[in-house]
Amino acid sequence: MRVLRMSEVDLRGKRVLVRVDFNVPIQNGKIADDTRIRAAVPGIREALAQRARLMVVSHLGRPTEGEFSEKESLAPVARHLSGLLGEDVPLRRDWLDGVSVEPGRAVMLENCRFNKGEKKDDDTLAKRMAALCDVYVNDAFGTAHRAEASTHGIAKYAPLACVGPLMAAEIEALSKALERPVRPLVAIVAGAKVSTKLAVLGALAEKVDRLIPGGGIANTFMLAAGMKVGKSLTESELVGEAKKIAASLRDRGSEVPLPVDVVCAKEVSVTAKAVIKPAGEIDEDDMILDIGPRTAAAFAKRLSEAGTIVWNGPLGVYEFDQFGQGTKAIAEAIAGSGAYSLAGGGETLAAIAKYGVAEGISYISTGGGAFLEFLEGKKLPAIEVLEQRGRP
Ligand code: ADP
Ligand code: MG
């Protein structure tokens, strides 16, 4: 790794500012899902064990900069973190002029997006934040694709800047899967729309040995192959792009496998009746809402032959059980394979939790947008700035 890691830095008695991603869903003042908070706890514990004077900062939601708002306050998060750590983590509302922290203790700094200039990566703000610390630690992979004052600018000016253990693990896992994969490298890109994942599909088409489309994305590939898709979610304007991606894989001696059977319904609802049909033989008013069992078995076989698997996107409308069997089968095939497997994406994580397969997956990324941009082969600004600082 070309970046400095927190574990290589002596933090004793130092003022350490750690940027985390605590942008969690909050309902009635309670944290609805604390996965992101728990993911950052090891880094926080490590710094406290080294007796750092710790300042933990995050964004939450999209408040108007320059204004405090109760709704986007990190108060519930600070309380939750205190519970997880088993010690009080007080919240500091105004912190840009400095806060005092005892060695071995942590404070939470209020939502960094309350500060004017945060989102624009303002240099003056970044310098003020950098002046608060001796060591800046970025452990917020979920925001690594955004250049903001607390994720990017501060890293230029802090006396020392490094990655925390979560960020380090993400970089390791993603590099292992994409830069030096054990072949064959098989990617499954599914979910709702080709349009949101076109760049990912294009970049992966150049890298992988096999690209398996699923969900709404597979529908557009089926349309491109001249198959009937009825009223399914498709993007006809992207048929040309789908053909290009399929052709680029064909040029490399691979192919884009399409469903041979599908699960259809006339509506998307809890009570919708699911019918399995051969692909291409569906009615005008049918919607394809999942891959069929023969397709799932065929895809699973390809996964069992993989050396590395990258997975993003549910293969059907898994929110309703009658359209979740394809996603379940693929999730289980990935978890059961001997390949190095990497998964990420908002709904993908929900599906992994629903089918209880987390244990079998080698690495589950905490980043939604950041994960997809990494797959696209883009340089993530928050990581790039740390690479530029190098290893002193
Ligand atoms: P992720 O957040 O993991 O990147 P997406 O946001 O791209 O995934 O897509 C997830 C959504 O795609 C799910 O809500 C699911 O219901 C939907 N989806 C999957 N297959 C289909 C399909 N065949 N038709 C319509 N929607 C689908
Ligand atoms: Mg999503």
CSV table of N, CA, C and O in Angstrom, one decimal, residues 186-190 194 201 210-229 233-234 238-239 241-247 249-250 254-263 277-281 288 290-300 302 315 330:
chain,number,residue,atom,x,y,z
A,186,VAL,N,-14.9,-13.4,-12.2
A,186,VAL,CA,-16.3,-13.3,-12.7
A,186,VAL,C,-17.0,-12.2,-11.9
A,186,VAL,O,-16.9,-12.1,-10.7
A,187,ALA,N,-17.6,-11.3,-12.7
A,187,ALA,CA,-18.4,-10.2,-12.1
A,187,ALA,C,-19.8,-10.4,-12.3
A,187,ALA,O,-20.3,-10.8,-13.4
A,188,ILE,N,-20.6,-10.2,-11.3
A,188,ILE,CA,-22.1,-10.2,-11.5
A,188,ILE,C,-22.5,-8.8,-11.2
A,188,ILE,O,-22.3,-8.2,-10.1
A,189,VAL,N,-23.1,-8.1,-12.2
A,189,VAL,CA,-23.6,-6.8,-12.1
A,189,VAL,C,-25.1,-6.8,-12.3
A,189,VAL,O,-25.5,-7.1,-13.4
A,190,ALA,N,-25.8,-6.6,-11.3
A,190,ALA,CA,-27.3,-6.6,-11.4
A,190,ALA,C,-27.9,-5.4,-10.7
A,190,ALA,O,-27.2,-4.4,-10.5
A,194,VAL,N,-29.2,-0.2,-16.1
A,194,VAL,CA,-28.0,-0.1,-16.8
A,194,VAL,C,-27.4,1.3,-16.6
A,194,VAL,O,-26.2,1.5,-16.4
A,201,LEU,N,-20.0,-1.4,-15.8
A,201,LEU,CA,-20.1,-2.5,-16.8
A,201,LEU,C,-19.0,-2.3,-17.8
A,201,LEU,O,-18.3,-3.3,-18.2
A,210,ARG,N,-15.5,-13.2,-17.1
A,210,ARG,CA,-17.0,-13.3,-17.4
A,210,ARG,C,-17.7,-12.2,-16.7
A,210,ARG,O,-17.4,-11.8,-15.6
A,211,LEU,N,-18.8,-11.8,-17.4
A,211,LEU,CA,-19.6,-10.7,-16.9
A,211,LEU,C,-21.0,-11.3,-16.9
A,211,LEU,O,-21.6,-11.6,-17.9
A,212,ILE,N,-21.6,-11.4,-15.7
A,212,ILE,CA,-23.0,-11.9,-15.6
A,212,ILE,C,-23.9,-10.8,-15.3
A,212,ILE,O,-23.8,-10.2,-14.2
A,213,PRO,N,-24.9,-10.4,-16.2
A,213,PRO,CA,-25.8,-9.4,-15.8
A,213,PRO,C,-27.0,-10.0,-15.2
A,213,PRO,O,-27.4,-11.2,-15.4
A,214,GLY,N,-27.7,-9.2,-14.3
A,214,GLY,CA,-28.9,-9.7,-13.6
A,214,GLY,C,-29.9,-8.5,-13.4
A,214,GLY,O,-29.5,-7.4,-13.8
A,215,GLY,N,-31.0,-8.8,-12.9
A,215,GLY,CA,-32.0,-7.8,-12.6
A,215,GLY,C,-32.4,-7.0,-13.9
A,215,GLY,O,-32.4,-7.5,-15.0
A,216,GLY,N,-32.7,-5.7,-13.7
A,216,GLY,CA,-33.1,-4.9,-14.7
A,216,GLY,C,-32.0,-4.7,-15.8
A,216,GLY,O,-32.3,-4.5,-17.0
A,217,ILE,N,-30.8,-4.9,-15.4
A,217,ILE,CA,-29.7,-4.8,-16.3
A,217,ILE,C,-29.7,-5.9,-17.3
A,217,ILE,O,-29.6,-5.7,-18.5
A,218,ALA,N,-30.0,-7.1,-16.8
A,218,ALA,CA,-30.1,-8.3,-17.7
A,218,ALA,C,-31.3,-8.1,-18.7
A,218,ALA,O,-31.2,-8.5,-19.9
A,219,ASN,N,-32.3,-7.4,-18.3
A,219,ASN,CA,-33.5,-7.2,-19.2
A,219,ASN,C,-33.0,-6.4,-20.4
A,219,ASN,O,-33.4,-6.7,-21.5
A,220,THR,N,-32.2,-5.3,-20.2
A,220,THR,CA,-31.7,-4.5,-21.3
A,220,THR,C,-30.8,-5.3,-22.2
A,220,THR,O,-30.8,-5.2,-23.4
A,221,PHE,N,-30.0,-6.2,-21.6
A,221,PHE,CA,-29.1,-7.1,-22.4
A,221,PHE,C,-30.0,-8.1,-23.2
A,221,PHE,O,-29.7,-8.4,-24.4
A,222,MET,N,-31.1,-8.5,-22.7
A,222,MET,CA,-32.0,-9.5,-23.4
A,222,MET,C,-32.7,-8.7,-24.6
A,222,MET,O,-32.8,-9.2,-25.7
A,223,LEU,N,-33.1,-7.5,-24.3
A,223,LEU,CA,-33.7,-6.7,-25.3
A,223,LEU,C,-32.6,-6.5,-26.5
A,223,LEU,O,-33.0,-6.6,-27.7
A,224,ALA,N,-31.4,-6.2,-26.1
A,224,ALA,CA,-30.3,-6.1,-27.1
A,224,ALA,C,-30.1,-7.3,-27.9
A,224,ALA,O,-29.7,-7.3,-29.1
A,225,ALA,N,-30.4,-8.5,-27.3
A,225,ALA,CA,-30.2,-9.8,-28.0
A,225,ALA,C,-31.5,-10.1,-28.8
A,225,ALA,O,-31.6,-11.2,-29.4
A,226,GLY,N,-32.5,-9.2,-28.8
A,226,GLY,CA,-33.7,-9.4,-29.6
A,226,GLY,C,-34.7,-10.3,-28.9
A,226,GLY,O,-35.6,-10.8,-29.6
A,227,MET,N,-34.6,-10.5,-27.6
A,227,MET,CA,-35.6,-11.3,-26.9
A,227,MET,C,-36.7,-10.4,-26.4
A,227,MET,O,-36.6,-9.3,-26.2
A,228,LYS,N,-37.9,-11.1,-26.3
A,228,LYS,CA,-39.1,-10.4,-25.8
A,228,LYS,C,-38.9,-10.1,-24.3
A,228,LYS,O,-38.5,-10.9,-23.5
A,229,VAL,N,-39.2,-8.8,-23.9
A,229,VAL,CA,-39.1,-8.5,-22.5
A,229,VAL,C,-40.4,-7.9,-21.9
A,229,VAL,O,-40.5,-7.5,-20.8
A,233,LEU,N,-38.7,-3.7,-16.7
A,233,LEU,CA,-37.9,-2.6,-16.6
A,233,LEU,C,-36.7,-2.7,-17.6
A,233,LEU,O,-35.9,-3.6,-17.4
A,234,THR,N,-36.7,-1.8,-18.6
A,234,THR,CA,-35.6,-1.9,-19.5
A,234,THR,C,-35.2,-0.4,-19.9
A,234,THR,O,-36.0,0.5,-19.6
A,238,LEU,N,-30.4,2.3,-24.2
A,238,LEU,CA,-29.0,1.8,-23.9
A,238,LEU,C,-28.7,0.5,-24.5
A,238,LEU,O,-27.7,-0.2,-24.2
A,239,VAL,N,-29.6,0.1,-25.4
A,239,VAL,CA,-29.4,-1.2,-26.1
A,239,VAL,C,-28.1,-1.2,-26.9
A,239,VAL,O,-27.3,-2.2,-26.9
A,241,GLU,N,-25.3,0.4,-26.1
A,241,GLU,CA,-24.3,0.3,-25.1
A,241,GLU,C,-24.2,-1.2,-24.7
A,241,GLU,O,-23.1,-1.7,-24.5
A,242,ALA,N,-25.3,-1.8,-24.5
A,242,ALA,CA,-25.3,-3.2,-24.0
A,242,ALA,C,-24.7,-4.1,-25.1
A,242,ALA,O,-23.9,-5.0,-24.8
A,243,LYS,N,-25.0,-3.8,-26.4
A,243,LYS,CA,-24.4,-4.6,-27.5
A,243,LYS,C,-22.9,-4.4,-27.5
A,243,LYS,O,-22.1,-5.3,-27.7
A,244,LYS,N,-22.4,-3.2,-27.3
A,244,LYS,CA,-21.0,-2.9,-27.3
A,244,LYS,C,-20.3,-3.7,-26.2
A,244,LYS,O,-19.2,-4.2,-26.4
A,245,ILE,N,-20.9,-3.7,-25.0
A,245,ILE,CA,-20.3,-4.4,-23.9
A,245,ILE,C,-20.2,-5.9,-24.2
A,245,ILE,O,-19.2,-6.6,-24.0
A,246,ALA,N,-21.3,-6.5,-24.7
A,246,ALA,CA,-21.3,-7.9,-25.1
A,246,ALA,C,-20.2,-8.2,-26.2
A,246,ALA,O,-19.5,-9.2,-26.1
A,247,ALA,N,-20.1,-7.2,-27.1
A,247,ALA,CA,-19.1,-7.4,-28.2
A,247,ALA,C,-17.7,-7.4,-27.7
A,247,ALA,O,-16.8,-8.2,-28.1
A,249,LEU,N,-16.6,-8.3,-24.8
A,249,LEU,CA,-16.3,-9.6,-24.1
A,249,LEU,C,-16.1,-10.7,-25.2
A,249,LEU,O,-15.2,-11.5,-25.0
A,250,ARG,N,-17.0,-10.6,-26.2
A,250,ARG,CA,-16.8,-11.7,-27.3
A,250,ARG,C,-15.4,-11.6,-27.9
A,250,ARG,O,-14.8,-12.6,-28.2
A,254,SER,N,-14.9,-14.3,-24.5
A,254,SER,CA,-15.9,-14.6,-23.4
A,254,SER,C,-17.3,-14.3,-24.0
A,254,SER,O,-17.5,-14.0,-25.2
A,255,GLU,N,-18.3,-14.3,-23.1
A,255,GLU,CA,-19.6,-13.9,-23.6
A,255,GLU,C,-20.4,-13.4,-22.4
A,255,GLU,O,-19.9,-13.5,-21.2
A,256,VAL,N,-21.5,-12.8,-22.6
A,256,VAL,CA,-22.4,-12.3,-21.5
A,256,VAL,C,-23.5,-13.3,-21.5
A,256,VAL,O,-24.4,-13.3,-22.3
A,257,PRO,N,-23.5,-14.2,-20.5
A,257,PRO,CA,-24.6,-15.2,-20.4
A,257,PRO,C,-25.9,-14.5,-20.1
A,257,PRO,O,-26.0,-13.7,-19.2
A,258,LEU,N,-27.0,-14.9,-20.8
A,258,LEU,CA,-28.3,-14.4,-20.6
A,258,LEU,C,-29.2,-15.4,-19.9
A,258,LEU,O,-29.0,-16.6,-20.0
A,259,PRO,N,-30.2,-15.0,-19.2
A,259,PRO,CA,-31.2,-15.9,-18.6
A,259,PRO,C,-31.8,-16.8,-19.6
A,259,PRO,O,-32.1,-16.4,-20.7
A,260,VAL,N,-32.0,-18.1,-19.2
A,260,VAL,CA,-32.7,-19.0,-20.1
A,260,VAL,C,-34.1,-19.2,-19.6
A,260,VAL,O,-35.0,-19.6,-20.3
A,261,ASP,N,-34.4,-18.9,-18.3
A,261,ASP,CA,-35.7,-18.8,-17.8
A,261,ASP,C,-35.9,-17.7,-16.9
A,261,ASP,O,-34.9,-17.2,-16.3
A,262,VAL,N,-37.1,-17.2,-16.7
A,262,VAL,CA,-37.3,-16.0,-15.9
A,262,VAL,C,-38.6,-16.1,-15.1
A,262,VAL,O,-39.4,-17.0,-15.3
A,263,VAL,N,-38.6,-15.3,-14.0
A,263,VAL,CA,-39.8,-15.3,-13.2
A,263,VAL,C,-40.6,-14.0,-13.5
A,263,VAL,O,-40.0,-12.9,-13.4
A,277,LYS,N,-41.2,-18.8,-16.7
A,277,LYS,CA,-41.3,-19.0,-18.1
A,277,LYS,C,-40.0,-19.1,-18.8
A,277,LYS,O,-39.0,-18.5,-18.3
A,278,PRO,N,-39.9,-19.8,-19.9
A,278,PRO,CA,-38.7,-19.7,-20.7
A,278,PRO,C,-38.4,-18.3,-21.1
A,278,PRO,O,-39.3,-17.6,-21.5
A,279,ALA,N,-37.1,-17.9,-21.1
A,279,ALA,CA,-36.8,-16.5,-21.5
A,279,ALA,C,-37.2,-16.3,-22.9
A,279,ALA,O,-37.0,-17.2,-23.7
A,280,GLY,N,-37.7,-15.1,-23.2
A,280,GLY,CA,-38.0,-14.9,-24.6
A,280,GLY,C,-39.4,-15.3,-25.0
A,280,GLY,O,-39.9,-15.1,-26.1
A,281,GLU,N,-40.1,-16.1,-24.1
A,281,GLU,CA,-41.4,-16.6,-24.4
A,281,GLU,C,-42.5,-16.0,-23.4
A,281,GLU,O,-43.3,-16.7,-22.9
A,288,ILE,N,-40.5,-9.1,-16.2
A,288,ILE,CA,-39.5,-10.1,-15.6
A,288,ILE,C,-39.0,-9.5,-14.3
A,288,ILE,O,-38.4,-8.4,-14.3
A,290,ASP,N,-37.3,-11.6,-11.9
A,290,ASP,CA,-36.2,-12.5,-11.3
A,290,ASP,C,-35.7,-13.4,-12.3
A,290,ASP,O,-36.4,-13.6,-13.4
A,291,ILE,N,-34.5,-14.0,-12.1
A,291,ILE,CA,-34.1,-15.0,-13.0
A,291,ILE,C,-34.7,-16.3,-12.5
A,291,ILE,O,-35.1,-16.5,-11.4
A,292,GLY,N,-34.9,-17.3,-13.5
A,292,GLY,CA,-35.6,-18.6,-13.1
A,292,GLY,C,-34.6,-19.5,-12.5
A,292,GLY,O,-33.4,-19.3,-12.5
A,293,PRO,N,-35.0,-20.7,-12.1
A,293,PRO,CA,-34.2,-21.7,-11.4
A,293,PRO,C,-33.1,-22.3,-12.3
A,293,PRO,O,-32.0,-22.5,-11.8
A,294,ARG,N,-33.4,-22.5,-13.6
A,294,ARG,CA,-32.4,-23.1,-14.5
A,294,ARG,C,-31.3,-22.1,-14.7
A,294,ARG,O,-30.1,-22.4,-14.7
A,295,THR,N,-31.7,-20.8,-14.8
A,295,THR,CA,-30.7,-19.7,-15.0
A,295,THR,C,-29.8,-19.6,-13.7
A,295,THR,O,-28.6,-19.6,-13.8
A,296,ALA,N,-30.5,-19.7,-12.6
A,296,ALA,CA,-29.7,-19.6,-11.3
A,296,ALA,C,-28.7,-20.7,-11.2
A,296,ALA,O,-27.5,-20.5,-10.8
A,297,ALA,N,-29.1,-21.9,-11.6
A,297,ALA,CA,-28.2,-23.1,-11.6
A,297,ALA,C,-27.0,-22.9,-12.5
A,297,ALA,O,-25.9,-23.2,-12.2
A,298,ALA,N,-27.3,-22.3,-13.7
A,298,ALA,CA,-26.3,-22.1,-14.7
A,298,ALA,C,-25.3,-21.1,-14.2
A,298,ALA,O,-24.1,-21.2,-14.3
A,299,PHE,N,-25.8,-20.0,-13.7
A,299,PHE,CA,-24.9,-18.9,-13.1
A,299,PHE,C,-24.1,-19.5,-12.0
A,299,PHE,O,-22.9,-19.2,-11.8
A,300,ALA,N,-24.8,-20.3,-11.1
A,300,ALA,CA,-24.1,-20.8,-9.9
A,300,ALA,C,-22.9,-21.7,-10.4
A,300,ALA,O,-21.8,-21.7,-9.8
A,302,ARG,N,-21.1,-21.4,-13.1
A,302,ARG,CA,-20.0,-20.5,-13.5
A,302,ARG,C,-19.3,-19.9,-12.3
A,302,ARG,O,-18.1,-19.7,-12.3
A,315,LEU,N,-30.4,-9.8,-8.1
A,315,LEU,CA,-30.8,-10.3,-9.5
A,315,LEU,C,-32.3,-10.3,-9.7
A,315,LEU,O,-32.7,-10.6,-10.8
A,330,ILE,N,-28.0,-17.1,-6.0
A,330,ILE,CA,-26.7,-16.6,-6.4
A,330,ILE,C,-25.9,-16.2,-5.1
A,330,ILE,O,-24.7,-16.5,-5.0
